[in-house]
PDB file of C-alpha atoms and ligand atoms in Angstrom:
ATOM      1  CA  ILE X 154     -21.653   1.421  30.567  1.00 98.00           C
ATOM      2  CA  LYS X 155     -20.687   4.683  29.481  1.00 98.00           C
ATOM      3  CA  PHE X 156     -23.890   6.960  28.379  1.00 98.00           C
ATOM      4  CA  ASP X 157     -21.910   8.962  25.785  1.00 98.00           C
ATOM      5  CA  GLN X 158     -19.398   6.898  23.874  1.00 98.00           C
ATOM      6  CA  PRO X 159     -20.716   6.347  20.108  1.00 98.00           C
ATOM      7  CA  GLY X 160     -19.955   2.574  18.798  1.00 98.00           C
ATOM      8  CA  LEU X 161     -19.201   1.484  22.861  1.00 98.00           C
ATOM      9  CA  GLY X 162     -21.862   2.743  25.141  1.00 98.00           C
ATOM     10  CA  LEU X 163     -24.395   5.299  24.164  1.00 98.00           C
ATOM     11  CA  LYS X 164     -28.257   6.257  25.466  1.00 98.00           C
ATOM     12  CA  GLU X 165     -30.372   7.693  23.399  1.00 98.00           C
ATOM     13  CA  GLY X 166     -34.136   7.772  25.011  1.00 97.00           C
ATOM     14  CA  ASN X 167     -34.275   4.643  26.491  1.00 96.00           C
ATOM     15  CA  SER X 168     -32.264   3.049  24.273  1.00 97.00           C
ATOM     16  CA  TYR X 169     -28.537   1.862  24.491  1.00 98.00           C
ATOM     17  CA  SER X 170     -26.247   0.967  21.997  1.00 98.00           C
ATOM     18  CA  GLY X 171     -22.858   0.054  20.888  1.00 98.00           C
ATOM     19  CA  PHE X 172     -20.193  -2.812  21.248  1.00 98.00           C
ATOM     20  CA  ASP X 173     -19.867  -2.850  25.844  1.00 98.00           C
ATOM     21  CA  VAL X 174     -23.414  -2.782  25.841  1.00 98.00           C
ATOM     22  CA  ASP X 175     -23.880  -5.948  23.122  1.00 98.00           C
ATOM     23  CA  VAL X 176     -21.359  -7.520  25.446  1.00 98.00           C
ATOM     24  CA  ALA X 177     -23.137  -6.650  28.555  1.00 98.00           C
ATOM     25  CA  ASN X 178     -26.340  -8.010  27.322  1.00 98.00           C
ATOM     26  CA  TYR X 179     -24.753 -11.412  25.932  1.00 98.00           C
ATOM     27  CA  VAL X 180     -23.059 -12.245  29.126  1.00 98.00           C
ATOM     28  CA  ALA X 181     -26.188 -11.121  31.356  1.00 98.00           C
ATOM     29  CA  LYS X 182     -28.198 -13.830  29.235  1.00 98.00           C
ATOM     30  CA  GLU X 183     -25.949 -16.507  30.084  1.00 98.00           C
ATOM     31  CA  LEU X 184     -25.927 -15.313  33.389  1.00 98.00           C
ATOM     32  CA  GLY X 185     -29.538 -15.984  33.394  1.00 98.00           C
ATOM     33  CA  LYS X 186     -30.482 -12.191  34.120  1.00 96.00           C
ATOM     34  CA  THR X 187     -33.347 -11.024  31.791  1.00 88.00           C
ATOM     35  CA  ASP X 188     -33.813  -8.315  33.553  1.00 92.00           C
ATOM     36  CA  VAL X 189     -30.771  -5.852  33.129  1.00 96.00           C
ATOM     37  CA  GLN X 190     -30.763  -1.887  34.055  1.00 98.00           C
ATOM     38  CA  PHE X 191     -27.864   0.288  32.724  1.00 98.00           C
ATOM     39  CA  VAL X 192     -26.358   2.294  34.815  1.00 98.00           C
ATOM     40  CA  GLN X 193     -23.883   5.407  33.968  1.00 98.00           C
ATOM     41  CA  ALA X 194     -20.573   4.464  35.134  1.00 98.00           C
ATOM     42  CA  PRO X 195     -17.957   7.710  34.916  1.00 98.00           C
ATOM     43  CA  SER X 196     -14.314   6.563  34.414  1.00 98.00           C
ATOM     44  CA  LYS X 197     -13.657   8.166  37.957  1.00 98.00           C
ATOM     45  CA  GLN X 198     -16.531   6.760  39.674  1.00 98.00           C
ATOM     46  CA  ARG X 199     -16.546   2.967  38.551  1.00 98.00           C
ATOM     47  CA  GLU X 200     -14.327   1.194  41.218  1.00 98.00           C
ATOM     48  CA  ASP X 201     -17.368   2.996  44.303  1.00 98.00           C
ATOM     49  CA  LEU X 202     -19.847   1.916  41.968  1.00 98.00           C
ATOM     50  CA  ILE X 203     -18.475  -2.106  42.115  1.00 98.00           C
ATOM     51  CA  ALA X 204     -17.167  -1.264  45.807  1.00 97.00           C
ATOM     52  CA  THR X 205     -20.402   0.336  47.321  1.00 97.00           C
ATOM     53  CA  GLY X 206     -22.901  -2.726  45.281  1.00 97.00           C
ATOM     54  CA  GLN X 207     -24.725  -0.165  43.493  1.00 98.00           C
ATOM     55  CA  VAL X 208     -23.683  -1.785  40.310  1.00 98.00           C
ATOM     56  CA  ASP X 209     -22.966  -5.592  39.471  1.00 98.00           C
ATOM     57  CA  LEU X 210     -20.653  -5.622  36.846  1.00 98.00           C
ATOM     58  CA  ILE X 211     -19.284  -2.695  34.783  1.00 98.00           C
ATOM     59  CA  PHE X 212     -18.748  -3.258  30.967  1.00 98.00           C
ATOM     60  CA  ALA X 213     -17.244   0.347  30.135  1.00 98.00           C
ATOM     61  CA  THR X 214     -14.326   0.686  28.049  1.00 98.00           C
ATOM     62  CA  TYR X 215     -12.458   0.110  31.362  1.00 98.00           C
ATOM     63  CA  SER X 216      -9.025  -1.169  31.494  1.00 98.00           C
ATOM     64  CA  ILE X 217      -7.616  -3.554  33.728  1.00 98.00           C
ATOM     65  CA  THR X 218      -4.854  -1.949  35.695  1.00 98.00           C
ATOM     66  CA  ASP X 219      -2.921  -3.142  38.803  1.00 98.00           C
ATOM     67  CA  GLU X 220      -3.717  -0.076  40.317  1.00 98.00           C
ATOM     68  CA  ARG X 221      -7.673  -1.042  40.084  1.00 98.00           C
ATOM     69  CA  LYS X 222      -7.233  -4.627  40.924  1.00 98.00           C
ATOM     70  CA  GLU X 223      -6.615  -3.236  44.611  1.00 98.00           C
ATOM     71  CA  LYS X 224     -10.356  -2.358  44.450  1.00 98.00           C
ATOM     72  CA  VAL X 225     -12.290  -4.422  42.141  1.00 98.00           C
ATOM     73  CA  SER X 226     -11.286  -7.613  40.214  1.00 98.00           C
ATOM     74  CA  PHE X 227     -11.965  -8.114  36.266  1.00 98.00           C
ATOM     75  CA  ALA X 228     -13.177 -10.639  34.001  1.00 98.00           C
ATOM     76  CA  GLY X 229     -11.868 -10.357  30.590  1.00 98.00           C
ATOM     77  CA  PRO X 230     -10.037  -8.830  28.432  1.00 98.00           C
ATOM     78  CA  TYR X 231     -12.717  -8.885  26.141  1.00 98.00           C
ATOM     79  CA  PHE X 232     -11.045  -6.604  24.232  1.00 98.00           C
ATOM     80  CA  ILE X 233      -7.842  -4.408  23.275  1.00 98.00           C
ATOM     81  CA  ALA X 234      -7.496  -0.856  22.003  1.00 98.00           C
ATOM     82  CA  GLY X 235      -5.012   1.644  21.933  1.00 98.00           C
ATOM     83  CA  GLN X 236      -4.619   5.463  23.489  1.00 98.00           C
ATOM     84  CA  ASP X 237      -4.457   7.707  20.465  1.00 98.00           C
ATOM     85  CA  LEU X 238      -5.250  11.842  19.835  1.00 98.00           C
ATOM     86  CA  LEU X 239      -8.257  13.192  18.289  1.00 98.00           C
ATOM     87  CA  VAL X 240      -7.207  16.765  16.508  1.00 98.00           C
ATOM     88  CA  ALA X 241      -9.109  19.086  14.109  1.00 97.00           C
ATOM     89  CA  SER X 242      -8.352  17.966  10.263  1.00 96.00           C
ATOM     90  CA  ASP X 243      -5.652  20.302   9.595  1.00 96.00           C
ATOM     91  CA  SER X 244      -4.166  19.929  12.500  1.00 97.00           C
ATOM     92  CA  ASP X 245      -0.345  18.753  12.384  1.00 96.00           C
ATOM     93  CA  ILE X 246       0.084  17.092  15.348  1.00 98.00           C
ATOM     94  CA  GLY X 247       1.414  13.692  14.377  1.00 98.00           C
ATOM     95  CA  GLY X 248       1.746  11.821  17.829  1.00 97.00           C
ATOM     96  CA  VAL X 249       2.156  12.052  21.469  1.00 97.00           C
ATOM     97  CA  ASP X 250       5.787  13.125  21.385  1.00 97.00           C
ATOM     98  CA  ASP X 251       4.026  16.443  19.620  1.00 98.00           C
ATOM     99  CA  LEU X 252       2.135  17.237  22.348  1.00 98.00           C
ATOM    100  CA  ASP X 253       4.691  19.415  24.755  1.00 98.00           C
ATOM    101  CA  GLY X 254       3.102  22.427  25.986  1.00 98.00           C
ATOM    102  CA  LYS X 255      -0.315  21.902  23.783  1.00 98.00           C
ATOM    103  CA  ARG X 256      -3.679  22.078  25.579  1.00 98.00           C
ATOM    104  CA  LEU X 257      -4.951  18.411  26.178  1.00 98.00           C
ATOM    105  CA  CYS X 258      -8.377  17.423  27.167  1.00 98.00           C
ATOM    106  CA  SER X 259      -9.188  13.590  28.743  1.00 98.00           C
ATOM    107  CA  VAL X 260     -11.481  12.208  31.527  1.00 98.00           C
ATOM    108  CA  SER X 261     -10.491  12.518  35.269  1.00 98.00           C
ATOM    109  CA  GLY X 262      -9.752   8.795  36.953  1.00 98.00           C
ATOM    110  CA  SER X 263      -8.648   7.105  33.232  1.00 98.00           C
ATOM    111  CA  THR X 264      -5.357   5.845  32.281  1.00 98.00           C
ATOM    112  CA  SER X 265      -5.331   8.094  29.088  1.00 98.00           C
ATOM    113  CA  ALA X 266      -5.057  10.966  31.694  1.00 98.00           C
ATOM    114  CA  LYS X 267      -2.868   9.207  34.208  1.00 97.00           C
ATOM    115  CA  ASN X 268      -0.434   7.514  31.069  1.00 97.00           C
ATOM    116  CA  VAL X 269      -0.119  10.819  29.128  1.00 97.00           C
ATOM    117  CA  GLN X 270       0.751  12.825  31.942  1.00 96.00           C
ATOM    118  CA  GLU X 271       3.543  10.667  32.516  1.00 96.00           C
ATOM    119  CA  GLU X 272       4.899  10.762  28.596  1.00 96.00           C
ATOM    120  CA  VAL X 273       4.864  13.957  28.487  1.00 97.00           C
ATOM    121  CA  PRO X 274       4.331  16.785  31.962  1.00 96.00           C
ATOM    122  CA  GLY X 275       4.986  19.499  29.753  1.00 97.00           C
ATOM    123  CA  VAL X 276       1.188  18.906  28.398  1.00 98.00           C
ATOM    124  CA  GLN X 277      -1.677  21.192  29.854  1.00 98.00           C
ATOM    125  CA  LEU X 278      -4.071  18.630  30.541  1.00 98.00           C
ATOM    126  CA  ARG X 279      -7.489  19.655  31.363  1.00 98.00           C
ATOM    127  CA  GLU X 280      -9.816  16.629  32.894  1.00 98.00           C
ATOM    128  CA  PHE X 281     -13.769  16.468  32.799  1.00 97.00           C
ATOM    129  CA  ASP X 282     -15.586  13.631  33.791  1.00 96.00           C
ATOM    130  CA  THR X 283     -16.420  12.379  30.347  1.00 97.00           C
ATOM    131  CA  TYR X 284     -15.014  12.478  27.214  1.00 97.00           C
ATOM    132  CA  SER X 285     -17.639  13.853  24.874  1.00 97.00           C
ATOM    133  CA  GLU X 286     -17.279  17.301  27.128  1.00 96.00           C
ATOM    134  CA  CYS X 287     -13.792  17.557  25.716  1.00 97.00           C
ATOM    135  CA  LEU X 288     -15.740  17.825  21.931  1.00 97.00           C
ATOM    136  CA  ASP X 289     -17.029  21.854  21.922  1.00 94.00           C
ATOM    137  CA  GLY X 290     -13.352  22.715  23.025  1.00 95.00           C
ATOM    138  CA  LEU X 291     -11.749  20.693  19.951  1.00 97.00           C
ATOM    139  CA  VAL X 292     -13.993  22.175  17.602  1.00 95.00           C
ATOM    140  CA  ASN X 293     -13.604  25.792  18.317  1.00 95.00           C
ATOM    141  CA  GLY X 294     -10.099  25.532  19.101  1.00 95.00           C
ATOM    142  CA  GLN X 295      -9.830  25.873  22.409  1.00 97.00           C
ATOM    143  CA  LEU X 296      -8.234  22.545  22.742  1.00 98.00           C
ATOM    144  CA  ASP X 297      -5.443  21.252  20.635  1.00 98.00           C
ATOM    145  CA  ALA X 298      -6.317  17.718  20.976  1.00 98.00           C
ATOM    146  CA  LEU X 299      -8.449  15.013  22.891  1.00 98.00           C
ATOM    147  CA  THR X 300      -6.650  11.543  24.317  1.00 98.00           C
ATOM    148  CA  THR X 301      -8.379   8.812  25.134  1.00 98.00           C
ATOM    149  CA  ASP X 302      -8.973   4.810  23.435  1.00 98.00           C
ATOM    150  CA  ASN X 303      -8.865   4.690  19.831  1.00 98.00           C
ATOM    151  CA  THR X 304     -12.171   2.832  19.504  1.00 98.00           C
ATOM    152  CA  ILE X 305     -13.711   6.094  21.740  1.00 98.00           C
ATOM    153  CA  LEU X 306     -11.984   8.699  19.503  1.00 98.00           C
ATOM    154  CA  ALA X 307     -13.484   6.743  16.199  1.00 98.00           C
ATOM    155  CA  GLY X 308     -17.003   6.957  17.374  1.00 98.00           C
ATOM    156  CA  TYR X 309     -16.339  10.575  17.750  1.00 98.00           C
ATOM    157  CA  ALA X 310     -14.860  11.408  14.653  1.00 97.00           C
ATOM    158  CA  ALA X 311     -17.573   9.401  12.766  1.00 96.00           C
ATOM    159  CA  GLN X 312     -20.514  11.687  14.592  1.00 96.00           C
ATOM    160  CA  ASP X 313     -22.153  13.797  11.254  1.00 96.00           C
ATOM    161  CA  GLN X 314     -21.432  17.026  13.230  1.00 95.00           C
ATOM    162  CA  TYR X 315     -17.697  16.248  13.311  1.00 96.00           C
ATOM    163  CA  LYS X 316     -17.603  14.330  10.285  1.00 92.00           C
ATOM    164  CA  GLY X 317     -14.535  16.552   8.402  1.00 93.00           C
ATOM    165  CA  LYS X 318     -13.655  18.612  11.140  1.00 96.00           C
ATOM    166  CA  LEU X 319     -11.816  15.964  13.427  1.00 97.00           C
ATOM    167  CA  LYS X 320      -9.399  13.179  12.870  1.00 97.00           C
ATOM    168  CA  VAL X 321      -7.859  10.093  14.894  1.00 98.00           C
ATOM    169  CA  VAL X 322      -3.931  10.736  14.575  1.00 98.00           C
ATOM    170  CA  GLY X 323      -3.620   6.799  14.647  1.00 97.00           C
ATOM    171  CA  ALA X 324      -0.601   6.640  16.598  1.00 97.00           C
ATOM    172  CA  PRO X 325      -1.811   4.252  19.526  1.00 97.00           C
ATOM    173  CA  PHE X 326       0.858   4.695  22.457  1.00 97.00           C
ATOM    174  CA  SER X 327      -0.515   2.360  24.820  1.00 97.00           C
ATOM    175  CA  GLU X 328      -2.343  -1.219  25.191  1.00 98.00           C
ATOM    176  CA  GLU X 329      -5.876  -1.037  27.001  1.00 98.00           C
ATOM    177  CA  ARG X 330      -7.200  -4.174  27.977  1.00 98.00           C
ATOM    178  CA  TYR X 331     -11.364  -4.127  28.822  1.00 98.00           C
ATOM    179  CA  GLY X 332     -12.106  -6.001  31.717  1.00 98.00           C
ATOM    180  CA  VAL X 333     -15.186  -6.558  33.296  1.00 99.00           C
ATOM    181  CA  GLY X 334     -15.226  -5.144  36.264  1.00 98.00           C
ATOM    182  CA  LEU X 335     -16.858  -6.893  39.460  1.00 98.00           C
ATOM    183  CA  LYS X 336     -16.676  -7.109  43.215  1.00 98.00           C
ATOM    184  CA  LYS X 337     -12.962  -7.523  44.622  1.00 98.00           C
ATOM    185  CA  GLY X 338     -12.795 -11.510  44.758  1.00 98.00           C
ATOM    186  CA  ASP X 339     -15.963 -13.070  43.253  1.00 98.00           C
ATOM    187  CA  THR X 340     -14.002 -15.422  41.622  1.00 98.00           C
ATOM    188  CA  GLU X 341     -17.357 -17.752  40.883  1.00 98.00           C
ATOM    189  CA  LEU X 342     -19.109 -14.321  39.265  1.00 98.00           C
ATOM    190  CA  CYS X 343     -15.626 -13.652  37.329  1.00 98.00           C
ATOM    191  CA  GLU X 344     -15.210 -17.442  36.004  1.00 98.00           C
ATOM    192  CA  GLN X 345     -19.051 -17.212  35.127  1.00 98.00           C
ATOM    193  CA  VAL X 346     -18.710 -13.915  32.736  1.00 98.00           C
ATOM    194  CA  ASN X 347     -15.261 -15.454  31.077  1.00 98.00           C
ATOM    195  CA  GLU X 348     -17.295 -18.334  30.240  1.00 98.00           C
ATOM    196  CA  ALA X 349     -19.957 -16.168  28.696  1.00 98.00           C
ATOM    197  CA  LEU X 350     -17.251 -14.628  26.530  1.00 98.00           C
ATOM    198  CA  THR X 351     -15.455 -17.389  25.726  1.00 98.00           C
ATOM    199  CA  LYS X 352     -19.093 -18.414  24.220  1.00 98.00           C
ATOM    200  CA  MET X 353     -19.537 -14.969  22.918  1.00 98.00           C
ATOM    201  CA  VAL X 354     -16.137 -15.670  20.770  1.00 98.00           C
ATOM    202  CA  ASP X 355     -16.879 -19.011  19.982  1.00 98.00           C
ATOM    203  CA  ASP X 356     -20.569 -18.736  18.312  1.00 98.00           C
ATOM    204  CA  GLY X 357     -19.683 -15.635  16.670  1.00 98.00           C
ATOM    205  CA  GLU X 358     -21.444 -13.200  18.450  1.00 98.00           C
ATOM    206  CA  TRP X 359     -18.473 -11.163  19.384  1.00 98.00           C
ATOM    207  CA  ASP X 360     -17.781 -10.859  15.560  1.00 98.00           C
ATOM    208  CA  LYS X 361     -20.823  -9.837  14.706  1.00 98.00           C
ATOM    209  CA  ALA X 362     -20.665  -7.269  17.976  1.00 98.00           C
ATOM    210  CA  VAL X 363     -17.343  -5.521  16.491  1.00 98.00           C
ATOM    211  CA  GLU X 364     -18.751  -5.813  12.669  1.00 98.00           C
ATOM    212  CA  LYS X 365     -21.966  -4.117  13.850  1.00 98.00           C
ATOM    213  CA  ASN X 366     -20.657  -1.134  16.163  1.00 98.00           C
ATOM    214  CA  PHE X 367     -16.994  -0.398  15.101  1.00 98.00           C
ATOM    215  CA  GLY X 368     -17.835  -0.846  11.015  1.00 96.00           C
ATOM    216  CA  PRO X 369     -19.835   2.205  10.719  1.00 94.00           C
ATOM    217  CA  ALA X 370     -16.952   4.611  12.041  1.00 94.00           C
ATOM    218  CA  GLY X 371     -14.649   2.666  10.201  1.00 93.00           C
ATOM    219  CA  PHE X 372     -12.863   1.723  12.680  1.00 96.00           C
ATOM    220  CA  GLU X 373     -10.308  -1.028  12.015  1.00 94.00           C
ATOM    221  CA  VAL X 374      -9.974  -3.605  14.920  1.00 96.00           C
ATOM    222  CA  ASP X 375      -6.510  -5.059  15.574  1.00 95.00           C
ATOM    223  CA  SER X 376      -6.691  -8.601  14.847  1.00 96.00           C
ATOM    224  CA  GLU X 377      -3.467  -9.533  15.987  1.00 96.00           C
ATOM    225  CA  THR X 378      -4.059  -8.490  19.730  1.00 97.00           C
ATOM    226  CA  ASN X 379      -8.072  -9.341  19.445  1.00 98.00           C
ATOM    227  CA  PRO X 380      -9.949 -10.943  20.238  1.00 98.00           C
ATOM    228  CA  PRO X 381      -7.892 -11.521  23.215  1.00 98.00           C
ATOM    229  CA  LYS X 382      -6.838 -14.265  25.422  1.00 98.00           C
ATOM    230  CA  LEU X 383      -8.781 -14.418  28.743  1.00 98.00           C
ATOM    231  CA  ASP X 384      -6.659 -13.751  32.043  1.00 98.00           C
ATOM    232  CA  ALA X 385      -7.380 -16.195  35.222  1.00 97.00           C
ATOM    233  CA  CYS X 386      -9.530 -15.252  38.096  1.00 98.00           C
ATOM    234  CA  SER X 387      -8.321 -13.949  40.812  1.00 87.00           C
TER     235      SER X 387
HETATM  236  N1  LIG K 294     -10.217   2.271  28.687  1.00 89.85           N
HETATM  237  C1  LIG K 294      -9.520   4.139  29.217  1.00 89.85           C
HETATM  238  C2  LIG K 294      -9.854   3.852  31.140  1.00 89.85           C
HETATM  239  O1  LIG K 294     -10.474   2.526  31.434  1.00 89.85           O
HETATM  240  C3  LIG K 294      -9.708   4.976  29.018  1.00 89.85           C
HETATM  241  C4  LIG K 294     -11.468   4.930  28.690  1.00 89.85           C
HETATM  242  C5  LIG K 294     -12.244   5.417  29.567  1.00 89.85           C
HETATM  243  O2  LIG K 294     -11.985   6.460  30.724  1.00 89.85           O
HETATM  244  O3  LIG K 294     -13.660   4.926  29.615  1.00 89.85           O
HETATM  245  O4  LIG K 294      -9.253   4.694  32.057  1.00 89.85           O
END
C-alpha cells in the first residue's frame, strides 16, 4: 500500500486507513489470511516488490497498464480514477492544456508523469518518490501544479493544513484502472482475488468503503464507471 495518500493508503503510527487498505483487508480475509503485514510500495518500486517476492499483493492506486503487465499480473480493476491537477486556490490553471512551460510535480514510475510528458512535452516536470513530497512546493509557490489521480489529489486538498490553499482542478484527462498487483502468471491467485472483489461489491462493503474514505474529502465517485467490471485473469 501507499503510506502517504490520505483516503487511499495512509500510515499513522501503527494504524492504516484508506480505500486501498479496506479493499486489501477485505480480500485478505476472503483468502483466509488473518495476519496482514503492510509494506510501503512507492510507485516506481511496485513491479520489483512483486517480482522479488517481497510482497504478495499490491493495493496502491496501481493502474493496470500493458507495460506493467510484462512484469506483473493484475486482479481487478476495483476502482476507476482519472488523472487531474492540484493547484493553489488562486491559480488560473484550468486543465492540462495550460501546463506548457509550467513547473509541475509528480512521481517517478507513475502513469501520471508519463501521461503528462506525452501530452505536454514543454512542461517542466519534477519527479519525486512520493506525491506528498510535492505539497510544500505547491503551497509556497515553487511549483505550479501537482498531477496524479483525482482520488489522491482530493485527499490532500481536504487535509486541514491545505484547506483553502489548494484546489483540485476537476478536469480529468486519463482513465486509471486500479488493479491488485500480483506475481506474473499466478492465475489462481488472481481468480481468488477477483472472487473476493466481486463479493465485496455484492455485499455492499465496497460501497461502504467508498463512502467512508472518499466522502470526507467530498470526492465524487464517477458511478458510470464504478464499480468497474473485472478483467479476465491471464
Ligand atoms: N494510478 C497511477 C499509477 O499507478 C498514479 C498513482 C500512483 O503513482 O500510485 O501510476
